Coordinates of N, CA and C in Angstrom, one line a residue:
M1 N 18.2 76.7 -60.7 CA 18.8 76.2 -60.0 C 19.3 74.8 -61.3
R2 N 17.6 74.7 -62.0 CA 17.2 73.0 -63.0 C 18.1 74.0 -63.9
D3 N 17.7 74.8 -64.6 CA 18.4 75.9 -65.5 C 20.1 75.7 -65.3
F4 N 20.4 75.9 -64.5 CA 21.9 75.4 -64.6 C 22.0 74.4 -64.7
D5 N 22.0 73.3 -63.9 CA 21.8 71.7 -64.3 C 22.1 71.0 -65.8
E6 N 20.9 71.9 -66.4 CA 20.4 71.0 -67.3 C 21.1 72.2 -68.6
A7 N 22.3 72.8 -68.3 CA 22.8 73.6 -69.1 C 24.3 73.0 -69.5
Y8 N 24.8 73.2 -70.4 CA 26.4 72.9 -70.5 C 27.2 74.0 -70.9
F9 N 28.0 74.4 -69.8 CA 29.1 75.3 -69.5 C 30.4 75.3 -69.6
Y10 N 31.2 75.5 -70.6 CA 32.5 75.2 -70.3 C 33.1 76.1 -69.6
V11 N 34.6 75.4 -69.0 CA 35.1 76.0 -67.9 C 35.4 77.4 -67.8
D12 N 36.1 77.6 -68.8 CA 35.9 79.6 -69.0 C 34.8 80.3 -68.8
E13 N 33.7 79.6 -69.3 CA 32.7 80.0 -68.7 C 32.2 80.2 -66.8
L14 N 32.4 78.9 -66.5 CA 32.4 78.5 -65.0 C 32.8 79.5 -64.2
K15 N 34.3 79.5 -64.6 CA 35.1 80.5 -63.9 C 34.9 81.7 -64.2
R16 N 34.4 82.5 -65.2 CA 33.9 83.8 -65.3 C 32.9 84.0 -64.3
F17 N 31.9 83.5 -64.4 CA 30.7 83.7 -63.8 C 31.0 83.4 -62.1
A18 N 31.6 82.3 -62.1 CA 32.4 82.1 -59.9 C 32.9 83.7 -59.7
R19 N 34.0 84.0 -60.7 CA 34.4 85.1 -60.0 C 33.4 86.4 -59.9
E20 N 32.4 86.2 -61.1 CA 31.5 87.6 -60.8 C 30.8 87.4 -59.4
I21 N 30.4 86.9 -59.2 CA 29.9 86.1 -57.8 C 30.5 86.2 -56.6
G22 N 31.8 86.4 -57.0 CA 32.9 86.5 -55.6 C 33.4 85.1 -55.2
I23 N 32.9 84.2 -56.2 CA 34.3 82.8 -55.6 C 35.4 82.8 -55.8
V24 N 36.3 82.6 -55.2 CA 37.5 82.5 -55.7 C 38.3 80.8 -56.2
V25 N 38.5 81.3 -57.3 CA 38.4 79.9 -58.5 C 39.9 79.4 -58.4
G26 N 41.0 79.9 -58.1 CA 41.8 79.3 -58.1 C 42.2 77.8 -58.9
N27 N 42.8 77.1 -57.9 CA 42.5 75.3 -59.4 C 41.5 74.3 -58.9
F28 N 40.3 75.3 -58.2 CA 39.0 74.5 -58.4 C 38.8 73.6 -60.0
R29 N 38.6 72.7 -60.2 CA 38.2 71.7 -61.1 C 37.0 72.1 -61.7
K30 N 36.4 71.2 -63.0 CA 35.2 72.0 -63.4 C 34.2 71.4 -62.1
L31 N 34.2 70.7 -62.0 CA 33.0 70.0 -61.5 C 33.1 70.7 -59.8
E32 N 34.0 70.9 -59.4 CA 33.9 71.7 -57.9 C 33.7 73.0 -57.9
L33 N 33.6 73.7 -59.1 CA 33.1 75.0 -59.7 C 31.8 74.7 -59.7
E34 N 31.4 73.7 -60.2 CA 29.6 73.4 -60.5 C 29.3 73.6 -59.0
D35 N 29.9 72.7 -58.2 CA 29.3 72.7 -56.9 C 29.2 73.8 -56.5
L36 N 29.8 74.5 -56.4 CA 30.2 75.7 -55.5 C 29.4 77.0 -56.3
I37 N 29.2 76.8 -57.4 CA 28.3 77.8 -58.3 C 26.5 77.1 -57.8
R38 N 26.3 75.9 -57.5 CA 25.0 75.6 -57.5 C 24.9 75.9 -55.5
E39 N 25.7 76.1 -55.2 CA 25.6 75.9 -53.4 C 25.4 77.7 -53.5
Y40 N 25.8 78.7 -54.4 CA 25.2 79.7 -54.1 C 24.0 80.2 -55.1
L41 N 23.8 79.7 -56.0 CA 22.3 79.3 -56.3 C 21.3 79.3 -55.4
R42 N 21.7 78.1 -54.8 CA 20.9 77.7 -53.9 C 20.5 78.3 -52.4
T43 N 21.7 78.5 -52.2 CA 22.1 79.7 -50.9 C 21.9 81.4 -50.6
G44 N 22.0 81.9 -51.8 CA 22.5 83.0 -52.1 C 23.3 83.6 -51.5
R45 N 24.3 82.8 -50.9 CA 25.7 83.3 -50.4 C 26.7 82.5 -50.9
V46 N 28.1 83.4 -51.3 CA 29.4 82.9 -51.3 C 30.1 81.6 -50.7
P47 N 30.1 80.7 -51.3 CA 30.5 79.7 -50.6 C 31.8 80.0 -50.0
K48 N 32.5 79.2 -49.2 CA 33.6 80.3 -48.2 C 35.0 79.1 -48.9
R49 N 34.8 77.9 -49.6 CA 35.7 76.8 -49.5 C 36.5 77.6 -50.2
R50 N 37.8 77.2 -50.2 CA 39.4 77.9 -51.0 C 39.8 76.3 -51.9
P51 N 40.4 76.5 -52.7 CA 41.1 75.5 -53.3 C 42.4 75.2 -52.6
V52 N 42.6 73.8 -52.8 CA 44.0 73.5 -52.2 C 45.3 73.7 -53.1
P53 N 46.1 74.4 -52.7 CA 47.1 74.9 -53.9 C 48.1 73.3 -54.1
N54 N 48.6 73.7 -55.4 CA 49.4 71.8 -55.9 C 50.8 73.1 -55.0
R55 N 50.9 73.9 -54.8 CA 52.4 74.4 -54.0 C 52.3 75.9 -53.8
K56 N 53.1 75.9 -52.5 CA 53.1 77.2 -51.9 C 53.4 78.5 -52.7
A57 N 52.8 79.5 -52.6 CA 53.1 80.6 -53.4 C 54.6 81.0 -53.1
G58 N 55.2 81.3 -54.6 CA 56.3 81.6 -54.7 C 57.7 80.3 -54.6
A59 N 57.0 79.2 -53.8 CA 58.2 78.0 -53.8 C 58.3 77.4 -55.3
A60 N 59.8 77.3 -55.2 CA 60.3 76.5 -56.4 C 59.7 75.0 -55.9
R61 N 59.6 74.0 -57.4 CA 59.0 72.9 -57.4 C 59.9 71.8 -57.1
D62 N 59.1 70.9 -56.7 CA 59.9 70.0 -55.6 C 61.1 69.6 -56.7
E63 N 61.7 68.7 -56.2 CA 62.9 68.1 -57.0 C 62.3 66.8 -57.1
L64 N 62.3 66.5 -58.2 CA 61.5 64.9 -58.7 C 62.5 64.1 -58.5
A65 N 62.7 62.9 -57.5 CA 63.4 62.0 -57.1 C 62.1 61.2 -55.9
A66 N 62.0 60.0 -56.4 CA 61.3 58.9 -55.8 C 61.1 59.4 -54.4
D67 N 62.0 59.5 -53.1 CA 62.3 59.8 -51.9 C 61.5 60.9 -51.5
R68 N 61.1 61.7 -52.6 CA 61.3 63.2 -51.9 C 59.4 63.2 -51.4
P69 N 59.4 64.1 -50.9 CA 58.0 64.1 -50.3 C 57.5 65.5 -51.4
V70 N 55.7 65.1 -51.8 CA 55.3 66.1 -52.6 C 54.6 67.2 -51.7
Q71 N 55.3 68.5 -52.1 CA 54.9 69.7 -51.8 C 54.9 70.8 -52.7
N72 N 55.6 70.4 -53.4 CA 55.6 71.7 -54.1 C 54.8 71.1 -55.9
Y73 N 53.9 70.7 -55.9 CA 54.0 69.6 -56.9 C 53.9 70.8 -58.9
V74 N 54.1 70.2 -59.3 CA 53.9 71.0 -61.0 C 53.5 69.7 -61.7
D75 N 52.2 69.7 -62.1 CA 51.5 69.3 -63.4 C 52.0 69.5 -64.8
D76 N 53.3 69.0 -65.1 CA 53.6 69.5 -66.4 C 54.1 68.5 -67.4
R77 N 54.8 67.9 -68.3 CA 55.4 67.2 -69.0 C 56.5 66.4 -68.0
S78 N 57.6 67.3 -67.4 CA 58.5 67.1 -66.6 C 58.3 66.2 -65.1
T79 N 57.0 66.5 -65.1 CA 56.7 65.4 -63.9 C 55.9 64.0 -64.4
K80 N 54.9 64.0 -65.4 CA 54.6 62.9 -65.9 C 55.6 62.0 -66.5
T81 N 56.4 62.2 -67.2 CA 57.6 61.7 -67.5 C 58.7 61.1 -66.4
F82 N 58.4 62.0 -65.7 CA 59.2 61.2 -64.5 C 58.5 60.1 -63.8
L83 N 57.3 60.5 -63.7 CA 55.9 59.3 -62.9 C 56.2 57.8 -63.9
L84 N 56.2 58.3 -65.2 CA 55.7 57.0 -66.1 C 57.3 56.6 -66.2
E85 N 58.4 56.9 -65.8 CA 59.8 56.6 -65.6 C 59.7 55.7 -64.4
L86 N 59.4 55.7 -63.6 CA 59.3 55.3 -62.2 C 58.5 53.9 -62.2
V87 N 56.9 54.1 -63.1 CA 56.3 52.8 -63.1 C 57.0 52.3 -64.1
A88 N 57.6 52.7 -64.9 CA 58.5 51.5 -66.2 C 59.4 51.0 -65.3
A89 N 60.2 51.0 -65.1 CA 61.1 50.9 -64.1 C 60.8 49.6 -62.8
D90 N 59.6 49.6 -62.5 CA 58.7 48.5 -62.0 C 57.8 47.6 -62.8
R91 N 57.5 48.6 -63.6 CA 56.4 47.3 -64.8 C 56.4 48.0 -65.5
A92 N 57.2 47.9 -66.4 CA 57.7 47.7 -67.9 C 56.7 47.3 -68.7
D93 N 55.7 46.5 -68.3 CA 54.5 46.2 -69.4 C 53.6 47.0 -69.3
V94 N 53.0 47.4 -68.5 CA 52.2 48.8 -68.4 C 51.6 49.4 -69.4
R95 N 50.7 49.8 -69.6 CA 50.2 50.7 -70.7 C 49.3 51.9 -70.1
P96 N 49.4 53.0 -70.9 CA 48.3 54.0 -70.3 C 47.1 53.6 -70.5
K97 N 46.4 54.6 -69.7 CA 44.8 54.4 -69.4 C 44.1 55.3 -69.3
S98 N 43.2 55.7 -69.8 CA 42.2 57.1 -70.3 C 41.8 57.3 -69.1
G99 N 42.2 58.6 -68.5 CA 41.7 59.2 -67.2 C 42.6 58.9 -66.3
Q100 N 43.9 58.3 -66.4 CA 44.9 58.1 -65.4 C 45.4 59.5 -64.8
W101 N 45.8 60.2 -65.3 CA 46.3 61.6 -65.0 C 45.3 62.3 -64.1
Y102 N 43.9 62.2 -64.3 CA 42.9 62.9 -63.6 C 42.7 62.3 -62.1
W103 N 42.8 60.9 -62.2 CA 42.4 59.9 -61.0 C 43.5 59.9 -60.4
L104 N 44.9 60.1 -60.8 CA 46.4 60.4 -60.1 C 46.0 61.8 -59.4
N105 N 45.7 63.0 -60.3 CA 45.7 64.3 -59.3 C 44.4 64.6 -58.3
D106 N 43.6 63.4 -58.5 CA 42.5 63.5 -57.7 C 42.9 63.1 -56.5
W107 N 43.8 61.7 -56.2 CA 44.4 61.4 -55.3 C 45.4 62.1 -54.3
R108 N 46.2 62.7 -55.2 CA 47.1 63.4 -54.9 C 46.4 64.5 -54.2
R109 N 45.6 64.9 -54.9 CA 44.7 66.6 -54.2 C 44.1 66.2 -52.5
S110 N 43.4 64.8 -52.8 CA 42.8 64.3 -51.6 C 43.8 64.1 -50.6
Q111 N 45.5 63.8 -50.8 CA 46.3 63.7 -49.7 C 46.9 65.1 -49.4
Q112 N 46.8 66.1 -50.4 CA 47.4 67.5 -49.7 C 46.3 67.9 -49.0
K113 N 45.0 67.8 -49.4 CA 44.0 68.6 -48.2 C 43.7 67.9 -47.1
A114 N 44.2 66.3 -46.5 CA 44.1 65.8 -45.6 C 45.4 66.2 -44.8
G115 N 46.3 66.8 -45.8 CA 47.8 67.0 -44.9 C 48.5 66.1 -44.7
N116 N 48.2 64.4 -45.7 CA 49.1 63.2 -45.3 C 50.7 63.7 -46.2
Y117 N 51.5 62.8 -45.7 CA 52.7 62.7 -46.0 C 52.7 61.7 -47.5
F118 N 53.1 62.1 -48.7 CA 53.5 61.5 -49.4 C 54.5 61.4 -50.5
T119 N 55.2 60.6 -51.5 CA 56.6 61.2 -52.0 C 55.9 60.6 -53.6
Y120 N 57.1 61.1 -54.2 CA 56.9 60.9 -55.7 C 56.9 59.8 -55.6
G121 N 57.4 58.6 -55.3 CA 57.6 57.1 -55.1 C 55.8 56.8 -55.4
D122 N 55.3 57.5 -53.9 CA 53.8 56.9 -53.9 C 52.8 57.3 -54.6
L123 N 53.2 58.4 -55.6 CA 52.3 59.1 -56.8 C 52.5 58.2 -57.6
A124 N 53.9 57.7 -57.9 CA 54.4 56.7 -59.2 C 53.6 55.2 -58.6
Q125 N 53.6 54.7 -57.3 CA 52.4 53.4 -57.0 C 51.4 53.7 -57.0
K126 N 50.4 54.9 -57.0 CA 49.3 55.3 -57.2 C 48.9 55.1 -59.0
L127 N 49.9 55.6 -59.7 CA 50.0 55.5 -61.1 C 50.0 54.1 -61.5
L128 N 50.6 53.2 -61.2 CA 50.7 52.0 -61.4 C 49.7 51.3 -61.5
E129 N 48.8 51.4 -60.4 CA 47.6 51.0 -59.7 C 46.6 51.3 -61.0
L130 N 46.7 52.8 -61.0 CA 45.5 53.1 -62.3 C 45.5 52.4 -63.4
M131 N 46.9 52.0 -63.8 CA 47.1 51.9 -64.9 C 47.0 50.3 -64.9
R132 N 46.7 49.4 -63.7 CA 46.9 48.3 -63.8 C 45.3 47.6 -63.9
T133 N 44.4 48.8 -63.3 CA 42.8 48.4 -63.0 C 42.4 47.9 -64.2
E134 N 41.5 47.0 -63.9 CA 41.1 45.9 -64.6 C 39.9 46.9 -65.3
G135 N 39.9 46.5 -67.0 CA 39.0 47.4 -67.6 C 39.0 49.1 -67.8
R136 N 37.7 49.6 -68.1 CA 38.1 51.4 -67.9 C 37.9 52.3 -66.6
L137 N 38.6 52.8 -66.6 CA 38.5 53.8 -65.1 C 37.5 54.2 -65.3
P138 N 36.8 54.9 -64.0 CA 35.4 55.8 -64.0 C 35.7 56.7 -65.0
Q139 N 34.3 56.8 -65.2 CA 34.3 58.3 -66.3 C 35.0 59.4 -65.4
I140 N 35.4 60.6 -65.4 CA 35.4 61.7 -65.1 C 34.4 62.3 -65.0
P141 N 34.0 62.7 -63.7 CA 32.4 63.2 -63.4 C 32.0 64.5 -64.3
A142 N 33.2 65.5 -64.4 CA 32.5 67.0 -65.0 C 33.2 66.9 -66.7
A143 N 33.6 66.0 -67.2 CA 33.4 65.5 -68.6 C 32.8 65.3 -69.7
R144 N 31.7 66.0 -69.3 CA 30.6 65.3 -70.2 C 30.8 65.3 -71.5
M145 N 31.7 66.4 -72.2 CA 31.5 66.4 -73.4 C 32.5 65.1 -74.3
N146 N 33.8 64.9 -73.3 CA 34.6 63.8 -73.4 C 33.9 62.4 -73.4
N147 N 33.5 62.3 -72.3 CA 32.5 61.0 -71.9 C 31.5 60.8 -73.4
F148 N 30.5 61.8 -73.3 CA 29.6 61.5 -75.1 C 31.0 61.0 -76.0
I149 N 31.6 61.5 -76.2 CA 32.3 61.1 -77.6 C 33.2 59.8 -77.4
T150 N 33.5 59.4 -76.0 CA 33.9 58.0 -75.3 C 32.8 56.7 -75.9
D151 N 31.6 57.8 -74.9 CA 30.4 56.4 -75.5 C 30.2 56.2 -76.8
F152 N 30.0 57.3 -77.5 CA 29.7 58.0 -78.8 C 30.7 56.7 -79.8
L153 N 31.7 56.4 -79.4 CA 32.4 55.8 -80.2 C 32.9 54.5 -80.0
Q154 N 31.7 53.8 -78.7 CA 32.0 52.6 -78.4 C 31.3 52.2 -79.1
D155 N 29.8 52.6 -79.4 CA 28.2 52.1 -79.8 C 29.0 51.9 -81.3
P156 N 28.7 50.5 -81.2 CA 29.1 49.8 -82.6 C 28.5 50.2 -83.6
V157 N 26.8 50.9 -83.7 CA 26.7 51.8 -85.0 C 27.6 52.7 -85.4
N158 N 28.4 53.6 -84.6 CA 29.0 54.4 -85.1 C 30.6 54.3 -85.7
R159 N 30.5 53.3 -85.6 CA 31.7 52.7 -86.6 C 31.8 53.7 -87.6
G160 N 33.2 54.3 -88.0 CA 33.4 55.3 -89.1 C 33.2 56.5 -88.8
V161 N 32.0 57.0 -87.8 CA 31.7 58.2 -88.1 C 32.7 59.2 -87.9
P162 N 33.2 60.3 -88.9 CA 34.3 61.3 -88.6 C 34.1 62.4 -87.5
R163 N 34.9 62.7 -86.9 CA 35.2 63.3 -85.4 C 34.3 65.1 -86.0
K164 N 34.3 65.5 -86.8 CA 33.1 66.6 -87.0 C 31.9 65.8 -87.1
D165 N 31.7 65.1 -87.4 CA 30.3 64.8 -87.3 C 29.9 64.6 -85.6
I166 N 30.8 63.8 -85.1 CA 30.9 63.0 -83.5 C 30.3 64.7 -82.9
L167 N 31.1 65.4 -83.3 CA 31.5 66.8 -82.6 C 29.7 67.5 -82.8
K168 N 29.3 67.5 -84.2 CA 27.7 68.2 -84.2 C 26.8 67.6 -83.5
A169 N 27.1 66.4 -83.7 CA 26.0 65.8 -82.1 C 26.1 66.0 -81.2
W170 N 27.1 66.4 -80.7 CA 26.9 66.9 -79.2 C 26.8 67.9 -79.1
E171 N 26.9 68.9 -80.0 CA 26.5 70.5 -80.4 C 24.6 70.5 -80.3
R172 N 24.4 69.3 -80.9 CA 22.9 69.4 -81.1 C 22.1 68.7 -79.3
L173 N 23.0 68.5 -79.1 CA 22.7 67.7 -77.5 C 22.6 68.7 -76.7
K174 N 24.1 69.7 -76.5 CA 24.6 70.7 -75.7 C 23.4 71.3 -76.0
A175 N 22.7 71.7 -76.8 CA 22.0 73.0 -77.2 C 20.3 72.6 -76.3
R176 N 19.8 71.4 -75.9 CA 18.9 71.2 -75.4 C 18.9 71.2 -73.9
P177 N 18.2 71.6 -73.4 CA 18.1 71.3 -72.0 C 17.8 69.6 -71.3
G178 N 18.5 69.4 -70.5 CA 18.6 67.7 -69.9 C 19.8 67.3 -70.3
P179 N 20.2 66.0 -69.5 CA 21.2 65.3 -69.6 C 22.3 65.7 -70.7
K180 N 23.4 65.7 -70.5 CA 24.5 65.8 -71.6 C 25.0 64.2 -71.6
T181 N 24.5 63.2 -71.7 CA 24.9 62.1 -72.1 C 24.7 61.2 -73.5
Y182 N 25.6 60.3 -73.8 CA 25.1 59.4 -75.0 C 23.8 58.9 -75.1
A183 N 23.7 58.2 -73.9 CA 22.4 57.7 -73.5 C 20.7 59.0 -73.8
E184 N 21.4 60.0 -73.8 CA 20.3 60.9 -73.7 C 20.1 61.3 -75.2
Y185 N 21.1 61.4 -75.7 CA 21.5 61.3 -77.5 C 20.7 60.1 -78.0
R186 N 20.6 59.3 -77.6 CA 20.4 58.6 -78.4 C 18.7 58.4 -78.3
K187 N 18.3 59.0 -77.0 CA 16.9 59.0 -77.0 C 16.7 60.0 -77.7
M188 N 17.1 61.1 -77.8 CA 16.9 62.3 -78.8 C 16.9 61.8 -80.5
I189 N 17.3 61.0 -81.0 CA 17.3 60.8 -82.3 C 16.4 59.4 -82.2
G190 N 15.8 59.0 -81.5 CA 15.0 57.9 -81.6 C 15.8 56.7 -81.3
R191 N 17.0 56.6 -81.2 CA 17.5 55.0 -80.9 C 17.9 54.6 -79.3
A192 N 16.8 55.1 -78.6 CA 17.0 54.4 -77.1 C 16.7 52.9 -76.9

């Protein structure tokens, strides 16, 4: 288990391994797949949890209208554009925020899992709330590479470092056992 936790796996690798051990991958997120694999490594049994589908198999996508209930959601450009138009109609001054789509989908999936009724207007209100959040939204839990890059770029000593060098730094950190954070990288290079 420790080897698994200290390594870094891309989502395709996790999906492949999950399928090999009998886990239904569906639309589980990377973090959820990691949790399911950890459960399997800890117990030796395939977890029974199933992903919450965005929509019913074979069903047409929802009509995009503010008063329509979310039942057969499609996470694509037209849905995002529609939601942004609803937000702009309410508050034209808000700006996009890093992580807003992740956290909006997180909220939507929790509502669907709980069987709650909600509309596309409700989704737009949640998106507006996320966009108006003071400061940064919480980092995405399983996006260690993205979080590393964001933290690397926010450190003033790295101002002007080219992207290829940032990715080299990530690859160095990724190859070592242990946490995959910018703080750990700073320790590794002696700048902690």
